Coordinates of C-alpha atoms and ligand atoms in Angstrom, one line a residue:
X143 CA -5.0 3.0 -23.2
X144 CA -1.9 3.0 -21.0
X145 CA -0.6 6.4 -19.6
X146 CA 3.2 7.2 -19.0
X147 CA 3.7 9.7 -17.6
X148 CA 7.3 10.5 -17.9
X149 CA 9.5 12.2 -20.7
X150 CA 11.8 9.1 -20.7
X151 CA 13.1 6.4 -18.8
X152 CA 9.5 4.9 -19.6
X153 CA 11.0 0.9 -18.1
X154 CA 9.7 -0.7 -21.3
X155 CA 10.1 -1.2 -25.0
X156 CA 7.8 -0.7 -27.3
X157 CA 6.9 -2.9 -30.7
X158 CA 7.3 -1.0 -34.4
X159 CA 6.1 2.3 -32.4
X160 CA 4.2 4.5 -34.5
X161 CA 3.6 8.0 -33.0
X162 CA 2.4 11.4 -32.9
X163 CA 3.7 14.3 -31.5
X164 CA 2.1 17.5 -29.8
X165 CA 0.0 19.7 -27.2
X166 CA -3.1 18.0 -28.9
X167 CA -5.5 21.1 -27.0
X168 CA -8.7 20.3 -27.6
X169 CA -8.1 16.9 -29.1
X170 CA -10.0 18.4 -32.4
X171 CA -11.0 17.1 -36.0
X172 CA -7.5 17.8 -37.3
X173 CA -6.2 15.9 -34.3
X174 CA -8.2 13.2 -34.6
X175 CA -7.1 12.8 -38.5
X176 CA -3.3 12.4 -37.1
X177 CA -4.5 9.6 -34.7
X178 CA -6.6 8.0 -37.6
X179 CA -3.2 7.6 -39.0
X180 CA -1.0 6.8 -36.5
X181 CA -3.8 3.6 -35.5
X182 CA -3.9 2.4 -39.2
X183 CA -0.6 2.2 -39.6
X184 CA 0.3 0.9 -36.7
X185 CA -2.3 -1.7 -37.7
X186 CA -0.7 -2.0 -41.0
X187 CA 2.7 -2.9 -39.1
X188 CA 1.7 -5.0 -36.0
X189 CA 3.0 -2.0 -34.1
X190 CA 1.9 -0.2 -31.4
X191 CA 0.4 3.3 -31.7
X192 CA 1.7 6.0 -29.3
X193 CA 1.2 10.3 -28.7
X194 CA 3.9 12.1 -27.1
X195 CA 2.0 14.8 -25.3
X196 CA 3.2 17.5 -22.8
X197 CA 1.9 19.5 -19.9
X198 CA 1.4 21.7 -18.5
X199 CA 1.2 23.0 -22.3
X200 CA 4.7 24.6 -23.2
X201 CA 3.3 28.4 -23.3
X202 CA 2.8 28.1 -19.3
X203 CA 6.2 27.2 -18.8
X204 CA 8.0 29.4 -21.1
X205 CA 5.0 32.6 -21.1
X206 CA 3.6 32.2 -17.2
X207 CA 1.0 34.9 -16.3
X208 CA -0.8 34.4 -19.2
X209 CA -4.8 34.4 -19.5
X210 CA -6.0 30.8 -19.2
X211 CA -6.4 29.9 -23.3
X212 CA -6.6 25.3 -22.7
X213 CA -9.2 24.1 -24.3
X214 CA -9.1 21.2 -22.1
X215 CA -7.5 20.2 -18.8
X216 CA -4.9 17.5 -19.4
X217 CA -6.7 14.5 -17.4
X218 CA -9.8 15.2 -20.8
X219 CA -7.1 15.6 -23.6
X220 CA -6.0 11.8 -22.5
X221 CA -9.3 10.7 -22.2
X222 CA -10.2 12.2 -25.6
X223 CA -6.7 10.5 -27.0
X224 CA -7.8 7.5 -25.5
X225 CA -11.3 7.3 -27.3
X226 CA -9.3 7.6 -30.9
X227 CA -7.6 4.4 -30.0
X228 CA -4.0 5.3 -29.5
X229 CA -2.6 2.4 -27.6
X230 CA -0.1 4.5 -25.4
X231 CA 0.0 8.0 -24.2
X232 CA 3.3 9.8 -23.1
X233 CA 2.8 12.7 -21.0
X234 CA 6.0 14.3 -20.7
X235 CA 6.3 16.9 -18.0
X236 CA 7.2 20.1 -19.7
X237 CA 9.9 21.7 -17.3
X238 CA 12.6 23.8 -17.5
X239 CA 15.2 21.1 -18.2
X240 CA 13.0 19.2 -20.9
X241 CA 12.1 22.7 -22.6
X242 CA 16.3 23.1 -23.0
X243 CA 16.5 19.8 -25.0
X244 CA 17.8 20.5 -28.5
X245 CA 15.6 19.3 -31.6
X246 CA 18.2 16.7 -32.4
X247 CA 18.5 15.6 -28.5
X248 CA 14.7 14.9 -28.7
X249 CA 15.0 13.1 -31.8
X250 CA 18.0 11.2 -30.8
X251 CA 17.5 10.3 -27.1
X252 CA 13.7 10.0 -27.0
X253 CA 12.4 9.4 -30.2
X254 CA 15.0 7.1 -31.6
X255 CA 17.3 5.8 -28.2
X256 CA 14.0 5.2 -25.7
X257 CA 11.3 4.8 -28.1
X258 CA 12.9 3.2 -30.9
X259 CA 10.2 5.1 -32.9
X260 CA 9.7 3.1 -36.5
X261 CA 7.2 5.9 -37.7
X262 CA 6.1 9.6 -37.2
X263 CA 3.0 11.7 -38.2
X264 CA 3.0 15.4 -37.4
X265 CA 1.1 18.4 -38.5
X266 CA 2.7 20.3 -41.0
X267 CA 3.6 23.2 -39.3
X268 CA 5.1 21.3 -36.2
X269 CA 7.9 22.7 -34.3
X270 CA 9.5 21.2 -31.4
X271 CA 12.8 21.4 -29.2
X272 CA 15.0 24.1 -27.7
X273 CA 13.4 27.2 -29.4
X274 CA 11.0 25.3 -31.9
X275 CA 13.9 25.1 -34.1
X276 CA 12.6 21.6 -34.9
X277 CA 10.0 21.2 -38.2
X278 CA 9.3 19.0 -40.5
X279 CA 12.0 18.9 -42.7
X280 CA 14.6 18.9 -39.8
X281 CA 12.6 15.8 -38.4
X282 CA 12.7 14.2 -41.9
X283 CA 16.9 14.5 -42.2
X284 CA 16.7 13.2 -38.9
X285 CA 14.6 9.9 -39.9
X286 CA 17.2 9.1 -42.6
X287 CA 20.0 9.4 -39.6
X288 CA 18.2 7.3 -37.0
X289 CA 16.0 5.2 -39.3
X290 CA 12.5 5.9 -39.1
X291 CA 9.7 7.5 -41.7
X292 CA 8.1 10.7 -41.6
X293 CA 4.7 11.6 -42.5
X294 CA 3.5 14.9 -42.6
X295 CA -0.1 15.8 -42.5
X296 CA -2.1 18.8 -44.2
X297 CA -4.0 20.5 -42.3
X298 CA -7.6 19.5 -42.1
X299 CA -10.3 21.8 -43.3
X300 CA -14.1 22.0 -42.7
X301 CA -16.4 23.8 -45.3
X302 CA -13.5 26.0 -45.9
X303 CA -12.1 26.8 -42.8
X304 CA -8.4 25.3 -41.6
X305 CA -9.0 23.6 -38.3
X306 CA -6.3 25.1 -35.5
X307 CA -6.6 25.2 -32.0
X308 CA -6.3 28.7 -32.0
X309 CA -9.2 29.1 -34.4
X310 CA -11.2 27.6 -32.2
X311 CA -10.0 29.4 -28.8
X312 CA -11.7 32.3 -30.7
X313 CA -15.1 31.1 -31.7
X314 CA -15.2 30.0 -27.9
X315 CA -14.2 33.5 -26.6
X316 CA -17.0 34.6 -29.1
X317 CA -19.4 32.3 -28.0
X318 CA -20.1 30.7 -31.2
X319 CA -20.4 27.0 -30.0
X320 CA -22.0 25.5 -33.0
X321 CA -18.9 27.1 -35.0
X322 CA -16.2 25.6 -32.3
X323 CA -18.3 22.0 -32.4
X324 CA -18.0 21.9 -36.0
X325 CA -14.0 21.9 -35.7
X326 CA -13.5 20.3 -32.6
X327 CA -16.2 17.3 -33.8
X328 CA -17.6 17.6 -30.2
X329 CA -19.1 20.2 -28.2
X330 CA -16.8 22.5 -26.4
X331 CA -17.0 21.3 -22.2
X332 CA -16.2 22.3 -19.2
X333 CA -15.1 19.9 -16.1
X334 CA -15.2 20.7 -12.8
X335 CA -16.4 20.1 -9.1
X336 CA -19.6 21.0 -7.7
X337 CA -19.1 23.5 -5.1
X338 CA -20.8 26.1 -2.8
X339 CA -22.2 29.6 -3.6
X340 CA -24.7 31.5 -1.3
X341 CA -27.6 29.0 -1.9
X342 CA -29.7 31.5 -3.3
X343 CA -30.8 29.6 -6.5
X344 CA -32.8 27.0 -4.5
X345 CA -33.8 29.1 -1.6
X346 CA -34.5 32.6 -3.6
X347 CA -35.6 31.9 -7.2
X348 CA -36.5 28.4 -7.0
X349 CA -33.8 27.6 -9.9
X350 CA -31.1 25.6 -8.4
X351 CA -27.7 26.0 -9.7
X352 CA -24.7 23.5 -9.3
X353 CA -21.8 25.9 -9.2
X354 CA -18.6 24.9 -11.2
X355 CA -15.0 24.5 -10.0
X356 CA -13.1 24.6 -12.8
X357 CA -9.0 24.0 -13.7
X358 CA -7.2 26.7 -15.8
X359 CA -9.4 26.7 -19.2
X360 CA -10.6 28.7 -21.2
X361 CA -14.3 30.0 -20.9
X362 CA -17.0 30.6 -23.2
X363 CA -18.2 34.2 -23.7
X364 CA -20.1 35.2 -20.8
X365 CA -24.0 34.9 -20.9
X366 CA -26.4 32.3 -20.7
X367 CA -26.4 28.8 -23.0
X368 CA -28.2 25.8 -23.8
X369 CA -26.1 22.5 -22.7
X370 CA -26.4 19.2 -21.6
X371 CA -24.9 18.4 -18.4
X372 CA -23.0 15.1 -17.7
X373 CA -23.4 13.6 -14.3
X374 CA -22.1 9.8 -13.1
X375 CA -22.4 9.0 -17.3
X376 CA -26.0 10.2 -17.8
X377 CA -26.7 13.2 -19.9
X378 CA -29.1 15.5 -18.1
X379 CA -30.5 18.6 -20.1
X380 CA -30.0 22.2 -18.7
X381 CA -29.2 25.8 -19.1
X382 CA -25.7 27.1 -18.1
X383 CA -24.9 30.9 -16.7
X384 CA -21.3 32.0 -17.3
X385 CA -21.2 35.7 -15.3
X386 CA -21.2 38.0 -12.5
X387 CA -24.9 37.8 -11.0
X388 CA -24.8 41.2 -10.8
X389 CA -28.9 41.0 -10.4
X390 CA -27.1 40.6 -6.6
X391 CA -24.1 42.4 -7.3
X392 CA -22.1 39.4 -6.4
X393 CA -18.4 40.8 -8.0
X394 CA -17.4 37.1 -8.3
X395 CA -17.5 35.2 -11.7
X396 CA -19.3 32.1 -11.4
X397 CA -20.2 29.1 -14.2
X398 CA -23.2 27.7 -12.6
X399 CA -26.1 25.2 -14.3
X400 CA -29.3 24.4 -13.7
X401 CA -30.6 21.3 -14.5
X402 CA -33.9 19.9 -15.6
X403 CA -36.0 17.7 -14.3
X404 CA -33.1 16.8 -11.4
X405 CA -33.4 17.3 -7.9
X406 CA -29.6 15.6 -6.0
X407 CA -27.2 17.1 -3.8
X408 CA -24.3 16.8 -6.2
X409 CA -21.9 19.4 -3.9
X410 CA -18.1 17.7 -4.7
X411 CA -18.7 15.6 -7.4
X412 CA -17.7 16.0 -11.1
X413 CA -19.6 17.5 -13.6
X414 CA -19.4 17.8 -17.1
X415 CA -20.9 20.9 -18.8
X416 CA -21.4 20.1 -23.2
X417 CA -22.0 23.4 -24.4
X418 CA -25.2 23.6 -27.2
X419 CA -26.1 27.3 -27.7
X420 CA -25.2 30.8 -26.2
X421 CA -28.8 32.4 -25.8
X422 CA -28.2 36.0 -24.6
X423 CA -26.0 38.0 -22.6
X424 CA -26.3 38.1 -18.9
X425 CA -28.5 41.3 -17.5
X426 CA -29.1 43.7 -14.5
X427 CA -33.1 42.5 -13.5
X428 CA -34.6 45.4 -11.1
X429 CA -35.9 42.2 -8.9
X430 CA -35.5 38.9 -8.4
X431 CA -39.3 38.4 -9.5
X432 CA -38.5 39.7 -12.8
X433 CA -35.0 37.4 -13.1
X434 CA -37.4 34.3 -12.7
X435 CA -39.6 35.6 -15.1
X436 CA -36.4 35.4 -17.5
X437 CA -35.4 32.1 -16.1
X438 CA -38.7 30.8 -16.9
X439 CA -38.1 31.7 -20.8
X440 CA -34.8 30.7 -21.0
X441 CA -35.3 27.3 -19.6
X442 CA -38.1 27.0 -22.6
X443 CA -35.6 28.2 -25.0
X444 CA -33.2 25.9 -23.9
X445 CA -35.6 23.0 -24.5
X446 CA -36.3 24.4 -28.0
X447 CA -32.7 23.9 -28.5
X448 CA -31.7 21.2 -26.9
X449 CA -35.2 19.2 -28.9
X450 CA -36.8 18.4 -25.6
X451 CA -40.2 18.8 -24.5
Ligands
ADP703 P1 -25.3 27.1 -4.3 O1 -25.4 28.6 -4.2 O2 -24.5 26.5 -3.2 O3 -24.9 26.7 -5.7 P2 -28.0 26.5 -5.0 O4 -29.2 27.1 -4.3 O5 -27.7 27.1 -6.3 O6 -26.8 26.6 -4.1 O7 -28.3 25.0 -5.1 C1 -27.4 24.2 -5.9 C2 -27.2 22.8 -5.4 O8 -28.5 22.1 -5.3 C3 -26.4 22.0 -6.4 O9 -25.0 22.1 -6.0 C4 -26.9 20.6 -6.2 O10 -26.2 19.9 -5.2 C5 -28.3 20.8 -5.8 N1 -29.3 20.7 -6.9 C6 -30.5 20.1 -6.7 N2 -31.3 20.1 -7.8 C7 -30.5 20.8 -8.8 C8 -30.8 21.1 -10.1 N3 -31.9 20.8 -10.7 N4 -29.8 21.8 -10.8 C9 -28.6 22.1 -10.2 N5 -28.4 21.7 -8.9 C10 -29.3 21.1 -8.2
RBF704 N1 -28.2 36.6 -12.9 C1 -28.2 37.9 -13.3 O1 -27.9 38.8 -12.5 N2 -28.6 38.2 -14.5 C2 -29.0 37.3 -15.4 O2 -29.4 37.7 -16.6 C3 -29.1 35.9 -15.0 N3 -29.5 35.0 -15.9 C4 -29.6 33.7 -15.5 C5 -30.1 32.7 -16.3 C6 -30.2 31.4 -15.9 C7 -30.8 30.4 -16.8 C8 -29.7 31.0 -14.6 C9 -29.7 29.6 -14.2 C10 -29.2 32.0 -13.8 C11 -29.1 33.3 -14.2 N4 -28.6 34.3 -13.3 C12 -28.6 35.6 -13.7 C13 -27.8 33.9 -12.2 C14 -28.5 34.0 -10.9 O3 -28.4 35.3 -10.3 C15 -27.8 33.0 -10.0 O4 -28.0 31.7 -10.4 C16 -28.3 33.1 -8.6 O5 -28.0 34.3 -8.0 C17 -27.7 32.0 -7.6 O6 -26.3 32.0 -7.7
MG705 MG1 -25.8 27.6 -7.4

């Protein structure tokens, strides 16, 4: 997949574009529906398929100070856009100046002017431009103006339940993984670098733990949780704690994994964390002897869940 990443100006055409439009956080189900689309049309047309994306995600701009609520760091949403075969990716830096372009300015100078767009799918319940005064039926006029068709999707729903980014950012706050998988159509992740703590998890429990740099995302419920951890592109089992240590009254919220059956210095590389299962809330032990004791039981647990033996 080719990656633009520019609002406009992009210094190429593009053939019978057919495109999407939005923050696409977490790249979930309903998501994935839209780029469905957008492919088998494009397909249909001998066009190319293309998602106009922004970041940093418009509420950061406009709402700063906020708790971090991304499902996903941007550099994962375009991988994750890239797996559902959209040819091209915009990523349009959301500033100050782009966020004061009018519905109709969008439409008319991106869309239509630099894009040439032949085709759009959207959510229902999109909005866009200067005060989200754009939405569907605005878009729609503005296809018959500038020439182009606009589809508008229904939301998607599983057993039930309306799939939504927001929806989602709750089961995660919760902690209820299998719930957030079931909507996303993955497991909920986390990314980041392996960095330094106080080396105690080698040297004072004998359970290693790669400690997590992450970006600006959200984070599952604190506590402790079955996942798979993702290292160089092979899938290692392991048992994640989200928390405070406070066994060691360390003060400082850390996202640290063990890992089974591994045994590398991995401090500065990338690793990816698939949430499985939240097992149990993190607790004060009165000694380390009886934290390892719970390690011990957790690790089997996690192998219970994971179906490892
Ligand atoms: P720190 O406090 O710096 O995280 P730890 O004592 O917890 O130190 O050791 C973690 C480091 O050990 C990891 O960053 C990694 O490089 C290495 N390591 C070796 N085996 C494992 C394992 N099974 N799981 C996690 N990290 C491991
Ligand atoms: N620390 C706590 O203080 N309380 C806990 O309940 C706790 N549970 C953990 C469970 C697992 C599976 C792992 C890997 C770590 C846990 N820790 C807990 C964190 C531990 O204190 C930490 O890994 C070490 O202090 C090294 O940073
Ligand atoms: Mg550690």
């Amino acid at each position: 997949m080719e990656v633009i990443w520019k609002a406009k100006d992009f210094g190429r055409s593009f053939k019978n574009p057919v495109l999407t439009l939005g923050n696409f956080d977490g790249v979930h189900l309903g998501h994935q529906r839209i780029f469905q689309q957008v492919c088998r049309k494009a397909k249909e047309i001998g066009g190319e398929s293309l998602a106009y994306t922004f970041a940093p995600h418009p509420v950061q701009l406009l709402k700063p100070g906020q708790e971090p609520f991304l499902l996903l760091p941007i550099s994962e949403r375009i991988r994750l856009i890239g797996e559902a075969e959209i040819d091209v990716t915009i990523c349009a830096p959301f500033t100050q100046e782009f966020a004061s372009l009018t519905a109709e300015d969008f439409v008319r100078d991106i869309l239509h002017r630099q894009i040439g767009v032949r085709q759009v799918y959207v959510g229902h319940n999109t909005s866009f431009g200067k005060g989200r005064t754009g939405s569907v039926s605005l878009l729609k006029e503005f296809g018959k103006r500038y020439g182009f068709v606009v589809e508008a999707m229904e939301a998607v729903e599983v057993k039930g339940t309306l799939i939504s980014s927001s929806r989602i950012r709750r089961l995660i706050r919760q902690g209820d993984i299998p719930g957030a998988a079931e909507l996303l159509g993955r497991p909920p992740l986390l990314i980041g670098e392996v960095i330094h703590g106080f080396g105690r998890g080698s040297k004072k429990l004998g359970f290693p733990t790669a400690n997590l740099k992450i970006d600006e995302v959200l984070v599952p419920q604190p506590g402790i949780y079955a996942v798979w951890a993702v290292y160089q592109g092979r899938r290692f089992p392991g048992v994640a704690n989200l928390g405070w240590n406070p066994t060691f009254q360390d003060h400082k919220f850390s996202i640290e994994v063990h890992i089974l059956n591994f045994d590398k210095d991995i401090y500065g590389q990338t690793l990816r964390v698939e949430f499985v299962e939240r097992q149990r809330d993190e607790v004060t032990f009165r000694s380390p002897e009886e934290l390892i004791t719970q390690i011990r039981k957790d690790v089997e647990q996690a192998k219970k869940v994971l179906g490892i033996d």
